[in-house]
């Protein structure tokens, strides 16, 4: 039986997920990927519309399998979540991202904030905030140049502990972003209870010039609401100049998307910054 959401259960005759051969093969391959260093981080620039420059990057996992080729995080993160492998992978991501950001800080590249996606399982670890604090201290990275992205659904299982982690990190100066905003059952009263600095509007809610006026109103309402709660707004998945202009006209603070840049290897980010590429 599988849960389909609100009180709907679908009973089906096939093998359960954990016996699906393709899935099992991917799980085994993923364990090996972690051991054999097939995983890599790419970094997608986040631009500030007020300052007109890159202010941060989001670390995004990339997996290059020796025979299967590139496998997207949308395919392997859910498997890693289910099997618990995400904890080891998440640790690796945190270490790599902090090391990279510390190297950029030493190189004096620009004040550039590194944002990392956390998973639900990581937030359930009682020592998560303390470990991140330790890693930041050991690397010498200014905590203000570090950020974490979480989604609302991740906070549900152990709300109090998750909020404690976020508070502790925030007290250090780490920026907290609420990811995929608008895709869940977000409510104003709920958002108000969360220690959040940035609301990331999901790309499904980023309108373009041809969007109906109602869509633009929703996006504008989210931006206004976030600003009233003293939060910044970053729009993700911005693919066109039209979208960027519409967002700017509606006081969106930051954006990220293919219109500006896809996620890039570290060296390409450095080149972009050295060449002083602006928006
Ligand atoms: P996300 O956190 O919502 O990340 C944004 C996704 O949108 C990324 O996909 C990014 O490459 C893609 N994207 C960026 N700009 C555009 C655009 O203009 N148009 C479109 N169509 N897409 C755009 P990606 O890299 O495939 O990652 C997918 C998801 O996998 C992420 O969604 C995140 O939930 C998860 N993920 C990636 N890396 C990690 C990680 O290190 N840890 C964890 N826990 N999850 C990760
Ligand atoms: Ca994210
Ligand atoms: Ca998203
Ligand atoms: Ca996501």
XYZ file of N, CA and C in Angstrom, residues 59-201:
429
model
N 24.946 25.426 -3.842
C 25.652 24.186 -4.173
C 24.637 23.134 -4.607
N 24.837 22.540 -5.776
C 23.929 21.510 -6.291
C 24.730 20.265 -6.663
N 24.268 19.127 -6.182
C 24.981 17.871 -6.397
C 24.919 17.413 -7.849
N 26.034 16.914 -8.320
C 26.087 16.315 -9.644
C 26.726 14.945 -9.514
N 26.159 13.973 -10.230
C 26.688 12.603 -10.189
C 27.011 12.149 -11.599
N 28.278 11.885 -11.820
C 28.730 11.369 -13.115
C 29.062 9.898 -12.913
N 28.175 9.023 -13.378
C 28.416 7.585 -13.240
C 29.273 7.107 -14.411
N 30.261 6.218 -14.148
C 31.197 5.827 -15.209
C 30.526 5.223 -16.443
N 29.427 4.481 -16.286
C 28.782 3.931 -17.483
C 27.380 4.508 -17.728
N 26.693 4.861 -16.683
C 25.320 5.377 -16.863
C 25.301 6.859 -17.237
N 26.434 7.529 -17.080
C 26.487 8.959 -17.405
C 25.954 9.811 -16.268
N 25.498 10.990 -16.619
C 24.996 11.912 -15.591
C 23.647 11.458 -15.049
N 23.535 11.443 -13.739
C 22.257 11.124 -13.101
C 21.865 12.343 -12.268
N 20.658 12.839 -12.490
C 20.226 14.080 -11.845
C 19.838 13.882 -10.391
N 20.027 14.930 -9.582
C 19.657 14.824 -8.162
C 18.168 14.525 -7.952
N 17.321 14.940 -8.897
C 15.904 14.620 -8.749
C 15.676 13.106 -8.747
N 16.603 12.361 -9.373
C 16.481 10.894 -9.370
C 17.130 10.263 -8.153
N 18.319 10.748 -7.767
C 19.010 10.005 -6.711
C 18.787 10.538 -5.297
N 18.432 11.814 -5.163
C 18.189 12.331 -3.802
C 17.025 11.590 -3.116
N 15.896 11.362 -3.825
C 14.812 10.619 -3.160
C 15.255 9.232 -2.681
N 16.086 8.547 -3.470
C 16.578 7.225 -3.064
C 17.496 7.359 -1.861
N 18.353 8.359 -1.910
C 19.268 8.602 -0.789
C 18.487 8.925 0.486
N 17.379 9.648 0.332
C 16.525 9.974 1.478
C 15.938 8.705 2.079
N 15.375 7.853 1.220
C 14.697 6.648 1.702
C 15.653 5.681 2.372
N 16.851 5.558 1.831
C 17.788 4.566 2.359
C 18.615 5.115 3.516
N 18.535 6.412 3.751
C 19.337 6.990 4.826
C 20.739 7.389 4.360
N 21.077 7.019 3.111
C 22.384 7.395 2.552
C 22.573 8.908 2.513
N 21.462 9.622 2.550
C 21.507 11.080 2.467
C 22.322 11.685 3.607
N 22.398 10.985 4.730
C 23.148 11.525 5.855
C 24.639 11.604 5.504
N 25.171 10.501 4.957
C 26.579 10.495 4.559
C 26.804 11.461 3.391
N 25.875 11.454 2.437
C 26.006 12.361 1.292
C 25.915 13.813 1.760
N 24.972 14.072 2.650
C 24.807 15.426 3.178
C 26.051 15.909 3.917
N 26.679 15.010 4.670
C 27.925 15.362 5.355
C 29.002 15.736 4.346
N 29.067 14.939 3.290
C 30.072 15.189 2.251
C 29.822 16.559 1.605
N 28.549 16.842 1.302
C 28.193 18.120 0.676
C 28.592 19.287 1.585
N 28.260 19.158 2.878
C 28.598 20.240 3.810
C 30.107 20.472 3.847
N 30.862 19.378 3.920
C 32.317 19.512 3.987
C 32.874 20.182 2.741
N 32.463 19.661 1.572
C 32.950 20.207 0.302
C 32.585 21.686 0.145
N 31.326 21.992 0.453
C 30.841 23.361 0.231
C 31.561 24.335 1.161
N 31.754 23.937 2.412
C 32.445 24.818 3.360
C 33.895 25.012 2.928
N 34.555 23.917 2.517
C 35.948 24.025 2.038
C 36.053 24.985 0.848
N 35.126 24.812 -0.107
C 35.158 25.657 -1.304
C 34.929 27.127 -0.951
N 33.947 27.365 -0.094
C 33.642 28.750 0.273
C 34.807 29.370 1.035
N 35.454 28.570 1.886
C 36.600 29.084 2.632
C 37.745 29.413 1.671
N 37.925 28.586 0.642
C 38.974 28.848 -0.351
C 38.668 30.152 -1.091
N 37.404 30.357 -1.456
C 37.025 31.608 -2.137
C 37.207 32.803 -1.213
N 36.894 32.615 0.056
C 37.087 33.710 1.017
C 38.577 34.070 1.109
N 39.444 33.039 1.181
C 40.894 33.292 1.263
C 41.396 33.997 0.011
N 40.823 33.616 -1.144
C 41.246 34.228 -2.409
C 40.712 35.652 -2.554
N 39.857 36.057 -1.639
C 39.301 37.406 -1.674
C 38.455 37.662 -2.901
N 37.784 36.610 -3.361
C 37.079 36.686 -4.638
C 35.983 37.759 -4.664
N 35.236 37.857 -3.630
C 34.057 38.751 -3.506
C 33.382 38.218 -2.259
N 32.679 39.009 -1.516
C 31.874 38.385 -0.461
C 30.776 37.550 -1.119
N 30.954 36.270 -1.098
C 30.065 35.361 -1.819
C 29.504 34.340 -0.836
N 28.191 34.287 -0.724
C 27.609 33.352 0.243
C 27.346 31.992 -0.397
N 27.748 30.956 0.316
C 27.544 29.579 -0.151
C 26.300 29.004 0.510
N 25.307 28.617 -0.296
C 24.094 28.007 0.264
C 24.057 26.516 -0.054
N 23.689 25.744 0.953
C 23.651 24.284 0.829
C 22.224 23.800 1.110
N 21.761 22.834 0.325
C 20.444 22.233 0.580
C 20.555 21.210 1.697
N 19.705 21.314 2.694
C 19.669 20.291 3.738
C 18.523 19.335 3.426
N 18.620 18.135 3.975
C 17.525 17.180 3.810
C 16.831 16.976 5.145
N 15.638 16.380 5.072
C 14.845 16.147 6.280
C 15.634 15.329 7.303
N 16.302 14.295 6.832
C 17.053 13.420 7.748
C 18.173 14.151 8.473
N 18.816 15.069 7.760
C 19.900 15.826 8.413
C 19.350 16.669 9.559
N 18.162 17.245 9.325
C 17.568 18.094 10.360
C 17.159 17.293 11.588
N 17.041 15.982 11.441
C 16.685 15.128 12.574
C 17.905 14.750 13.403
N 19.091 15.037 12.914
C 20.300 14.734 13.692
C 20.433 15.753 14.814
N 20.504 15.268 16.057
C 20.524 16.204 17.191
C 21.736 17.141 17.180
N 22.835 16.704 16.565
C 24.052 17.526 16.638
C 24.320 18.309 15.350
N 23.315 18.407 14.459
C 23.566 19.038 13.147
C 24.138 20.456 13.273
N 23.464 21.309 14.047
C 23.900 22.712 14.134
C 25.303 22.802 14.733
N 25.552 21.971 15.756
C 26.868 22.004 16.388
C 27.961 21.562 15.410
N 27.639 20.547 14.594
C 28.642 20.070 13.638
C 28.931 21.119 12.579
N 27.884 21.789 12.103
C 28.111 22.843 11.104
C 28.944 23.960 11.726
N 28.622 24.305 12.951
C 29.399 25.343 13.647
C 30.873 24.938 13.725
N 31.125 23.678 14.053
C 32.500 23.172 14.131
C 33.210 23.256 12.789
N 32.480 22.898 11.717
C 33.090 22.933 10.382
C 33.412 24.362 9.963
N 32.506 25.280 10.289
C 32.748 26.684 9.936
C 33.980 27.193 10.681
N 34.056 26.868 11.981
C 35.190 27.331 12.787
C 36.497 26.744 12.266
N 36.484 25.441 11.961
C 37.712 24.770 11.512
C 38.192 25.335 10.173
N 37.257 25.725 9.315
C 37.644 26.196 7.982
C 38.026 27.672 7.983
N 37.607 28.389 9.017
C 37.838 29.823 9.036
C 36.816 30.605 8.219
N 35.802 29.911 7.710
C 34.795 30.618 6.905
C 33.907 31.484 7.800
N 33.753 32.733 7.399
C 32.834 33.633 8.078
C 31.412 33.053 7.950
N 30.742 32.781 9.071
C 29.390 32.195 9.001
C 28.414 33.030 8.178
N 28.694 34.325 8.027
C 27.818 35.167 7.204
C 27.949 34.835 5.720
N 28.990 34.090 5.394
C 29.174 33.677 4.002
C 28.675 32.256 3.796
N 27.796 31.815 4.705
C 27.247 30.471 4.586
C 25.737 30.515 4.784
N 25.039 29.630 4.091
C 23.584 29.584 4.227
C 23.071 28.168 4.063
N 21.887 27.914 4.576
C 21.245 26.614 4.371
C 19.847 26.829 3.789
N 19.428 25.869 2.952
C 18.092 25.915 2.358
C 17.293 24.719 2.865
N 16.118 25.008 3.395
C 15.234 23.943 3.877
C 13.841 24.169 3.291
N 13.047 23.104 3.217
C 11.655 23.269 2.777
C 10.737 23.085 3.977
N 9.534 23.604 3.843
C 8.578 23.495 4.950
C 8.288 22.050 5.310
N 8.156 21.190 4.299
C 7.778 19.802 4.578
C 8.833 19.099 5.424
N 10.088 19.543 5.303
C 11.176 18.945 6.080
C 11.074 19.226 7.558
N 10.361 20.302 7.888
C 10.358 20.754 9.280
C 9.287 20.036 10.097
N 8.420 19.301 9.388
C 7.232 18.761 10.057
C 7.546 17.665 11.091
N 8.411 16.715 10.724
C 8.607 15.530 11.572
C 9.002 15.869 13.001
N 9.977 16.762 13.129
C 10.350 17.185 14.483
C 10.524 18.699 14.436
N 9.389 19.359 14.442
C 9.372 20.809 14.237
C 10.271 21.533 15.240
N 10.154 21.166 16.534
C 10.902 21.891 17.564
C 12.404 21.762 17.373
N 12.852 20.540 17.088
C 14.290 20.368 16.898
C 14.788 21.090 15.646
N 14.003 21.001 14.564
C 14.405 21.667 13.323
C 14.538 23.173 13.569
N 13.566 23.739 14.251
C 13.593 25.182 14.514
C 14.772 25.543 15.425
N 15.063 24.663 16.384
C 16.233 24.893 17.250
C 17.528 24.952 16.439
N 17.664 23.997 15.501
C 18.854 24.000 14.630
C 18.946 25.313 13.860
N 17.826 25.712 13.267
C 17.834 26.916 12.440
C 18.155 28.153 13.286
N 17.583 28.193 14.496
C 17.882 29.325 15.390
C 19.351 29.376 15.731
N 19.926 28.213 16.058
C 21.336 28.150 16.454
C 22.229 28.602 15.299
N 21.902 28.142 14.095
C 22.713 28.519 12.932
C 22.574 30.010 12.644
N 21.354 30.478 12.757
C 21.085 31.883 12.483
C 21.815 32.786 13.466
N 21.908 32.337 14.722
C 22.603 33.125 15.744
C 24.082 33.292 15.378
N 24.619 32.345 14.605
C 26.018 32.453 14.172
C 26.171 33.429 13.005
N 25.044 33.733 12.348
C 25.103 34.586 11.163
C 24.816 33.827 9.880
N 24.565 32.515 10.005
C 24.243 31.699 8.824
C 22.864 32.115 8.306
N 22.749 32.246 6.987
C 21.475 32.671 6.396
C 20.556 31.459 6.180
N 19.303 31.610 6.588
C 18.349 30.513 6.441
C 17.362 30.840 5.316
N 17.291 29.957 4.320
C 16.346 30.162 3.223
C 15.264 29.092 3.247
N 14.042 29.526 3.002
C 12.927 28.592 2.885
C 12.732 28.298 1.400
N 13.053 27.052 1.009
C 13.117 26.630 -0.388
C 11.731 26.254 -0.920
N 11.568 26.309 -2.225
C 10.344 25.828 -2.890
C 9.091 26.468 -2.317
N 9.181 27.717 -1.910
C 8.012 28.342 -1.294
C 6.872 28.441 -2.299
N 5.668 28.111 -1.836
C 4.502 28.186 -2.706
C 4.072 26.826 -3.211
N 4.867 25.795 -2.974
C 4.495 24.464 -3.462
C 3.811 23.640 -2.376
N 3.920 24.055 -1.129
C 3.307 23.278 -0.042
C 2.050 23.940 0.464
N 1.753 23.706 1.720
C 0.561 24.319 2.308
C 0.966 25.526 3.125
N 1.833 26.350 2.542
C 2.380 27.487 3.268
C 1.267 28.403 3.756
N 1.393 28.855 4.962
C 0.469 29.879 5.427
C 1.264 30.958 6.129
N 0.669 32.113 6.140
C 1.326 33.274 6.736
C 1.688 33.044 8.192
N 0.729 32.489 8.949
C 0.964 32.325 10.384
C 2.103 31.343 10.620
N 2.213 30.349 9.736
C 3.276 29.352 9.863
C 4.632 29.992 9.568
N 4.681 30.744 8.489
C 5.929 31.387 8.082
C 6.459 32.297 9.195
N 5.545 32.947 9.868
C 5.910 33.865 10.926
C 6.636 33.162 12.084
N 6.341 31.875 12.261
C 6.954 31.119 13.364
C 8.341 30.601 13.017
N 8.751 30.734 11.763
C 10.018 30.142 11.344
C 11.152 31.169 11.344
N 12.326 30.755 11.842
C 13.481 31.653 11.778
C 14.068 31.653 10.376
N 13.513 32.492 9.513
C 13.897 32.462 8.105
C 14.326 33.859 7.656
N 15.409 33.916 6.864
C 15.889 35.190 6.329
C 15.415 35.429 4.906
N 15.316 34.329 4.144
C 15.005 34.455 2.720
C 13.904 33.471 2.327
N 12.913 33.956 1.609
C 11.898 33.084 1.033
C 12.274 32.855 -0.423
N 12.446 31.591 -0.812
C 12.756 31.286 -2.206
C 11.479 30.887 -2.913
N 11.029 31.739 -3.818
C 9.797 31.441 -4.561
C 10.092 30.343 -5.581
